[in-house]
Each structure stands twice: as C-alpha cells, then as structure tokens.
One Martini backbone bead per residue (centre of mass of N, CA, C, O) as a GRO file, in nm:
protein
  273
    1MET     BB    1   0.451   4.083  -1.547
    2SER     BB    2   0.389   4.201  -1.879
    3LEU     BB    3   0.359   4.227  -2.192
    4VAL     BB    4   0.024   4.240  -2.377
    5PHE     BB    5   0.080   4.491  -2.580
    6ALA     BB    6   0.153   4.596  -2.930
    7GLY     BB    7   0.193   4.913  -3.117
    8ILE     BB    8   0.099   5.122  -3.402
    9ALA     BB    9   0.037   5.481  -3.481
   10SER     BB   10  -0.106   5.746  -3.592
   11HIS     BB   11  -0.109   6.134  -3.510
   12ALA     BB   12  -0.230   6.330  -3.686
   13PRO     BB   13  -0.438   6.605  -3.663
   14GLY     BB   14  -0.621   6.545  -3.922
   15ILE     BB   15  -0.769   6.284  -3.828
   16THR     BB   16  -0.974   6.485  -3.667
   17GLY     BB   17  -0.967   6.791  -3.783
   18ARG     BB   18  -0.999   6.678  -4.119
   19ALA     BB   19  -1.215   6.453  -4.176
   20HIS     BB   20  -1.433   6.627  -4.346
   21LEU     BB   21  -1.213   6.663  -4.603
   22ALA     BB   22  -1.204   6.374  -4.664
   23ASP     BB   23  -1.243   6.074  -4.775
   24PRO     BB   24  -1.490   5.889  -4.644
   25LYS     BB   25  -1.386   5.602  -4.695
   26MET     BB   26  -1.104   5.637  -4.577
   27VAL     BB   27  -1.193   5.728  -4.298
   28HIS     BB   28  -1.361   5.483  -4.221
   29GLU     BB   29  -1.134   5.273  -4.241
   30PHE     BB   30  -0.934   5.403  -4.046
   31HIS     BB   31  -1.111   5.448  -3.796
   32GLY     BB   32  -1.188   5.150  -3.777
   33ALA     BB   33  -0.900   5.042  -3.727
   34PHE     BB   34  -0.856   5.200  -3.467
   35ARG     BB   35  -1.097   5.078  -3.305
   36THR     BB   36  -1.005   4.783  -3.334
   37MET     BB   37  -0.750   4.822  -3.176
   38GLY     BB   38  -0.898   4.893  -2.914
   39GLU     BB   39  -1.021   4.609  -2.883
   40ARG     BB   40  -0.752   4.459  -2.859
   41LEU     BB   41  -0.653   4.609  -2.618
   42ALA     BB   42  -0.886   4.538  -2.423
   43ALA     BB   43  -0.846   4.222  -2.446
   44ALA     BB   44  -0.560   4.242  -2.284
   45ARG     BB   45  -0.601   4.380  -2.002
   46PRO     BB   46  -0.481   4.646  -1.913
   47ASP     BB   47  -0.350   4.867  -1.655
   48ALA     BB   48  -0.158   5.005  -1.875
   49LEU     BB   49  -0.042   5.276  -2.100
   50ILE     BB   50   0.215   5.313  -2.319
   51VAL     BB   51   0.315   5.624  -2.478
   52VAL     BB   52   0.507   5.666  -2.766
   53ALA     BB   53   0.626   5.987  -2.841
   54ALA     BB   54   0.657   6.303  -2.987
   55GLU     BB   55   0.808   6.599  -2.996
   56HIS     BB   56   0.628   6.943  -3.036
   57PHE     BB   57   0.681   7.176  -2.829
   58ALA     BB   58   0.487   7.136  -2.566
   59ASN     BB   59   0.717   7.076  -2.314
   60PHE     BB   60   0.968   7.130  -2.499
   61PHE     BB   61   1.279   7.296  -2.569
   62MET     BB   62   1.594   7.425  -2.661
   63ASN     BB   63   1.656   7.480  -2.342
   64ASN     BB   64   1.507   7.174  -2.293
   65MET     BB   65   1.605   6.863  -2.456
   66PRO     BB   66   1.522   6.559  -2.420
   67SER     BB   67   1.548   6.253  -2.551
   68PHE     BB   68   1.410   6.132  -2.281
   69ALA     BB   69   1.073   6.099  -2.143
   70VAL     BB   70   0.873   6.065  -1.836
   71GLY     BB   71   0.577   6.034  -1.691
   72MET     BB   72   0.475   6.142  -1.329
   73ALA     BB   73   0.141   6.119  -1.295
   74GLU     BB   74  -0.206   6.117  -1.208
   75ARG     BB   75  -0.251   6.363  -1.421
   76TYR     BB   76  -0.370   6.481  -1.738
   77GLN     BB   77  -0.368   6.715  -2.013
   78GLY     BB   78  -0.602   6.740  -2.298
   79PRO     BB   79  -0.536   6.930  -2.537
   80ILE     BB   80  -0.314   7.188  -2.613
   81GLU     BB   81  -0.481   7.241  -2.830
   82ASP     BB   82  -0.734   7.335  -3.006
   83PRO     BB   83  -1.019   7.158  -2.996
   84GLU     BB   84  -1.149   7.251  -3.264
   85TRP     BB   85  -0.905   7.189  -3.445
   86LEU     BB   86  -0.873   6.877  -3.347
   87GLY     BB   87  -1.153   6.736  -3.244
   88ILE     BB   88  -1.086   6.749  -2.920
   89ALA     BB   89  -1.164   6.742  -2.610
   90ARG     BB   90  -1.093   6.863  -2.317
   91THR     BB   91  -0.909   6.660  -2.074
   92ALA     BB   92  -0.871   6.413  -1.836
   93VAL     BB   93  -0.589   6.195  -1.776
   94PRO     BB   94  -0.488   5.914  -1.650
   95GLY     BB   95  -0.252   5.804  -1.422
   96ASN     BB   96   0.062   5.651  -1.260
   97ALA     BB   97   0.298   5.738  -1.050
   98ALA     BB   98   0.399   5.474  -0.920
   99LEU     BB   99   0.451   5.323  -1.181
  100SER     BB  100   0.638   5.522  -1.314
  101LEU     BB  101   0.859   5.506  -1.101
  102ARG     BB  102   0.926   5.206  -1.143
  103LEU     BB  103   0.998   5.226  -1.439
  104ILE     BB  104   1.218   5.440  -1.422
  105ARG     BB  105   1.414   5.294  -1.235
  106GLU     BB  106   1.466   5.060  -1.430
  107MET     BB  107   1.552   5.220  -1.686
  108MET     BB  108   1.802   5.367  -1.545
  109GLN     BB  109   2.000   5.120  -1.569
  110SER     BB  110   2.035   5.197  -1.912
  111VAL     BB  111   1.875   5.484  -1.924
  112ASP     BB  112   1.861   5.815  -1.984
  113LEU     BB  113   1.629   6.018  -1.795
  114ALA     BB  114   1.355   6.203  -1.798
  115TYR     BB  115   1.110   6.378  -1.589
  116ALA     BB  116   0.744   6.444  -1.534
  117GLU     BB  117   0.477   6.590  -1.330
  118GLU     BB  118   0.423   6.766  -1.589
  119TRP     BB  119   0.174   6.727  -1.862
  120GLN     BB  120   0.100   6.793  -2.198
  121PHE     BB  121  -0.120   6.688  -2.430
  122ASP     BB  122  -0.104   6.615  -2.757
  123HIS     BB  123  -0.171   6.474  -3.058
  124GLY     BB  124   0.034   6.233  -3.013
  125ILE     BB  125  -0.183   6.123  -2.790
  126MET     BB  126  -0.487   6.209  -2.836
  127VAL     BB  127  -0.556   6.071  -3.099
  128PRO     BB  128  -0.523   5.775  -3.012
  129LEU     BB  129  -0.709   5.789  -2.756
  130HIS     BB  130  -0.974   5.857  -2.904
  131PHE     BB  131  -0.981   5.547  -3.012
  132LEU     BB  132  -0.861   5.349  -2.782
  133THR     BB  133  -0.970   5.549  -2.518
  134PRO     BB  134  -1.258   5.721  -2.519
  135HIS     BB  135  -1.295   5.727  -2.183
  136TYR     BB  136  -1.036   5.768  -2.022
  137ASP     BB  137  -0.977   5.475  -1.826
  138LEU     BB  138  -0.663   5.449  -1.884
  139PRO     BB  139  -0.367   5.445  -1.774
  140ILE     BB  140  -0.096   5.673  -1.843
  141VAL     BB  141   0.240   5.647  -1.994
  142PRO     BB  142   0.447   5.885  -2.093
  143VAL     BB  143   0.669   5.884  -2.383
  144ASN     BB  144   0.950   6.078  -2.487
  145ILE     BB  145   1.078   6.173  -2.810
  146ASN     BB  146   1.320   6.336  -2.976
  147CYS     BB  147   1.211   6.449  -3.321
  148GLN     BB  148   1.289   6.778  -3.366
  149GLY     BB  149   1.580   6.858  -3.212
  150PRO     BB  150   1.877   6.888  -3.300
  151PRO     BB  151   2.021   6.644  -3.163
  152LEU     BB  152   1.955   6.313  -3.215
  153ALA     BB  153   1.898   6.020  -3.120
  154PRO     BB  154   1.995   5.741  -3.204
  155LEU     BB  155   1.844   5.455  -3.304
  156HIS     BB  156   1.987   5.267  -3.093
  157ARG     BB  157   1.861   5.426  -2.852
  158ALA     BB  158   1.566   5.361  -2.911
  159TRP     BB  159   1.609   5.062  -2.875
  160ALA     BB  160   1.707   5.078  -2.580
  161LEU     BB  161   1.446   5.194  -2.474
  162GLY     BB  162   1.271   4.949  -2.544
  163GLU     BB  163   1.425   4.748  -2.370
  164ALA     BB  164   1.369   4.901  -2.105
  165LEU     BB  165   1.062   4.882  -2.118
  166ARG     BB  166   1.047   4.575  -2.106
  167ARG     BB  167   1.196   4.532  -1.842
  168ALA     BB  168   0.999   4.703  -1.675
  169ALA     BB  169   0.742   4.543  -1.738
  170ASP     BB  170   0.859   4.271  -1.616
  171SER     BB  171   0.891   4.406  -1.307
  172VAL     BB  172   0.581   4.423  -1.291
  173PRO     BB  173   0.246   4.329  -1.203
  174GLU     BB  174   0.139   4.470  -1.431
  175ARG     BB  175  -0.043   4.522  -1.719
  176ILE     BB  176   0.123   4.600  -2.029
  177ALA     BB  177   0.102   4.854  -2.269
  178ILE     BB  178   0.209   4.952  -2.615
  179ILE     BB  179   0.247   5.267  -2.798
  180GLY     BB  180   0.340   5.391  -3.113
  181THR     BB  181   0.368   5.732  -3.230
  182GLY     BB  182   0.326   5.859  -3.575
  183GLY     BB  183   0.488   5.887  -3.849
  184ILE     BB  184   0.638   5.878  -4.132
  185SER     BB  185   0.616   6.022  -4.395
  186HIS     BB  186   0.664   6.383  -4.344
  187TRP     BB  187   0.591   6.762  -4.389
  188PRO     BB  188   0.545   6.953  -4.152
  189ALA     BB  189   0.516   7.289  -4.177
  190THR     BB  190   0.539   7.294  -4.498
  191PRO     BB  191   0.518   7.314  -4.841
  192ASP     BB  192   0.503   6.972  -4.828
  193SER     BB  193   0.243   6.938  -4.711
  194GLY     BB  194   0.108   6.607  -4.801
  195LYS     BB  195   0.347   6.457  -4.848
  196ILE     BB  196   0.414   6.111  -4.964
  197ASN     BB  197   0.630   5.820  -4.920
  198GLU     BB  198   0.521   5.518  -4.986
  199ALA     BB  199   0.772   5.342  -5.038
  200TRP     BB  200   0.916   5.410  -4.775
  201ASP     BB  201   0.699   5.318  -4.583
  202ARG     BB  202   0.678   5.020  -4.672
  203GLU     BB  203   0.966   4.944  -4.610
  204PHE     BB  204   0.960   5.004  -4.310
  205LEU     BB  205   0.718   4.816  -4.239
  206GLU     BB  206   0.859   4.556  -4.321
  207ARG     BB  207   1.084   4.580  -4.112
  208TRP     BB  208   0.897   4.593  -3.867
  209GLN     BB  209   0.745   4.323  -3.903
  210ALA     BB  210   1.029   4.162  -3.891
  211ASN     BB  211   1.217   4.281  -3.680
  212ASP     BB  212   1.466   4.439  -3.827
  213ARG     BB  213   1.711   4.582  -3.676
  214GLN     BB  214   1.926   4.648  -3.888
  215ALA     BB  215   1.734   4.789  -4.090
  216MET     BB  216   1.614   5.008  -3.900
  217LEU     BB  217   1.916   5.120  -3.814
  218SER     BB  218   2.021   5.218  -4.114
  219TYR     BB  219   1.918   5.487  -4.085
  220THR     BB  220   1.965   5.813  -4.167
  221ASP     BB  221   1.896   6.138  -4.115
  222GLU     BB  222   1.966   6.239  -4.396
  223ALA     BB  223   1.791   6.034  -4.556
  224THR     BB  224   1.525   6.085  -4.413
  225TYR     BB  225   1.498   6.386  -4.481
  226ARG     BB  226   1.499   6.343  -4.788
  227ASP     BB  227   1.264   6.099  -4.806
  228ALA     BB  228   1.066   6.182  -4.520
  229GLY     BB  229   1.137   6.406  -4.363
  230GLN     BB  230   1.110   6.532  -4.045
  231GLY     BB  231   0.883   6.321  -3.972
  232GLY     BB  232   1.068   6.059  -4.001
  233PHE     BB  233   1.197   6.068  -3.711
  234GLU     BB  234   0.946   5.901  -3.577
  235ILE     BB  235   1.057   5.606  -3.597
  236ARG     BB  236   1.152   5.582  -3.303
  237THR     BB  237   0.882   5.480  -3.182
  238PHE     BB  238   0.872   5.214  -3.348
  239VAL     BB  239   1.142   5.098  -3.261
  240ALA     BB  240   1.081   5.076  -2.959
  241VAL     BB  241   0.851   4.871  -2.987
  242ALA     BB  242   1.011   4.644  -3.121
  243ALA     BB  243   1.210   4.608  -2.883
  244ALA     BB  244   0.989   4.538  -2.671
  245ALA     BB  245   0.833   4.296  -2.814
  246ARG     BB  246   1.007   4.077  -3.000
  247GLY     BB  247   0.840   4.036  -3.261
  248ARG     BB  248   0.574   4.031  -3.492
  249GLY     BB  249   0.409   4.194  -3.745
  250ALA     BB  250   0.079   4.354  -3.816
  251LEU     BB  251  -0.085   4.493  -4.089
  252HIS     BB  252  -0.405   4.664  -4.090
  253HIS     BB  253  -0.312   4.966  -4.191
  254PHE     BB  254  -0.247   5.139  -4.514
  255ARG     BB  255  -0.283   5.494  -4.611
  256PRO     BB  256  -0.266   5.755  -4.801
  257ILE     BB  257  -0.358   6.092  -4.663
  258PRO     BB  258  -0.313   6.408  -4.756
  259MET     BB  259  -0.508   6.558  -4.557
  260PHE     BB  260  -0.324   6.423  -4.315
  261ALA     BB  261  -0.011   6.411  -4.403
  262VAL     BB  262  -0.023   6.080  -4.409
  263GLY     BB  263   0.044   5.752  -4.348
  264CYS     BB  264  -0.203   5.542  -4.243
  265THR     BB  265  -0.140   5.358  -3.936
  266ILE     BB  266  -0.191   5.004  -3.839
  267ALA     BB  267  -0.020   4.807  -3.581
  268ASP     BB  268   0.098   4.497  -3.466
  269MET     BB  269   0.275   4.303  -3.202
  270SER     BB  270   0.412   4.048  -3.094
  271ILE     BB  271   0.510   3.873  -2.800
  272GLY     BB  272   0.818   3.809  -2.706
  273ALA     BB  273   1.076   3.658  -2.512
   0.00000   0.00000   0.00000
C-alpha cells in the first residue's frame, strides 16, 4: 500500500493540562477540530500511524542526541510527565515492531537513523493521540527529530527524512498514516512563554499548504530563533510530513491561544503521487 493520510497538529502540554484555564469557546473549537481530524484519520482506515514528533529530552539527552530516531517496540508507555499535570492518564500504547523494522530498513537506504526498542512517550505524542486515537487501539510508529539541542539537522535533511518515510510507506503492504506534531512559534520554558508570533505562523502555514519546498527550506535557524523562538525549530516535523505527502494542504484550524503557549493548528495534506 502507501500513505493513506497525512496531517499536522499542535502538541503543547497546555492543550490538555491547562484547558480549564483557557477561553472555553476557543478550547471547544480547537478540541473539536482535533477530534474531527481523528474522524478523518479513522475514515482512512490506517493499519498504523507514524507520529513525527520533537525530542524534549524525554528519551535522549546531550550525551546521545540522534538527529532522527524511530521506535521499534511492540508497546510504549506514556505520558512520561505527571498525568495530573498533563491531564492524560498513563497508559500502554501499541506499537508494531515488525513493521517498524521494515520501515527502518527501507529508510536507512537514504537516511541515517537511530532506533530504540524502549521509548517513553511525552506530550509531543500523547497530546495528539489523546484526541486522534482516544482508545489507543491503533499501532504507533514514533519518529523523533532533534529540535532541541543544537547542532540541529538542516531543514533539507528533515525533508529527506520525509521522502524516506514516504518511500518506506510505499514499500509495505500496510495502510500507513502520518502525523507531524509540534508548535510553530513558541518560547517554552522561558520568560516569553505564552508569546506567539501569529504573522510568522500564518506565513509558514501558507508555505506548508502550498507544499512550497523552496520556501519552507529557506528558514535559517538564526532567523527562526529570533522570530519564532526555540520552539520554532519544530517546523522540522511539519516539513517532513509535507515531503512525505507530496500534496497540498488544507488548514482546518489555527488560532493563537496564549494559555496553551502556541498557535493551535490542525491541518491535513492530500497524498500526491
């Protein structure tokens, strides 16, 4: 088979952990858009979901920080954070080790990967799964991009990762879905937490919807850090999904919610040839 669904979504911990503190109407609209995305995902009938997320020092640290890593386990645990703080109960999430192995082998033909048979899911994966697969009944293949500890892989390497993910998905008989999770502009764990550069976010999302490779890859880390904070480095996950999908995007929801410290985003992308 091939890729049957592609999309991007925000993953900030406040989305679930501080929902009671934000404007109820905004929360209702955003959470509703998240759940509707889950309905579209289910309608695509995937056999597995690849979640491309950012490293938050949950599984890797500066003594061993791979640019790209893929999980290869039958089962994962999450969230690694305090469940009461995140608002998500700790649970077991199914994987598919045999599928992960086949995907990894194919991806390694063009991209250097690390892999892990043990993996703790943090908010970067658990927040999206809470809405998209609330029964945790869809096997997950976690893909990790270092967006935290420089030197970071250049954006064109994130694009290459997405191309490798698409090629791998095309090589297996299972129906594969892919979600990229992250923020756009945000300044987590800094005095500027809650700041959102809406203009920067909307420009990036326009480029993403057009799947304009040249425009998406034109960002430098220096400019991103200046204009979108260190959280802006997570555009790598969205870039990878665009490269994998090869289509055009549809933005279903975008609204800055300072209590969540991020512009809350839900978007799909058509699957191109």
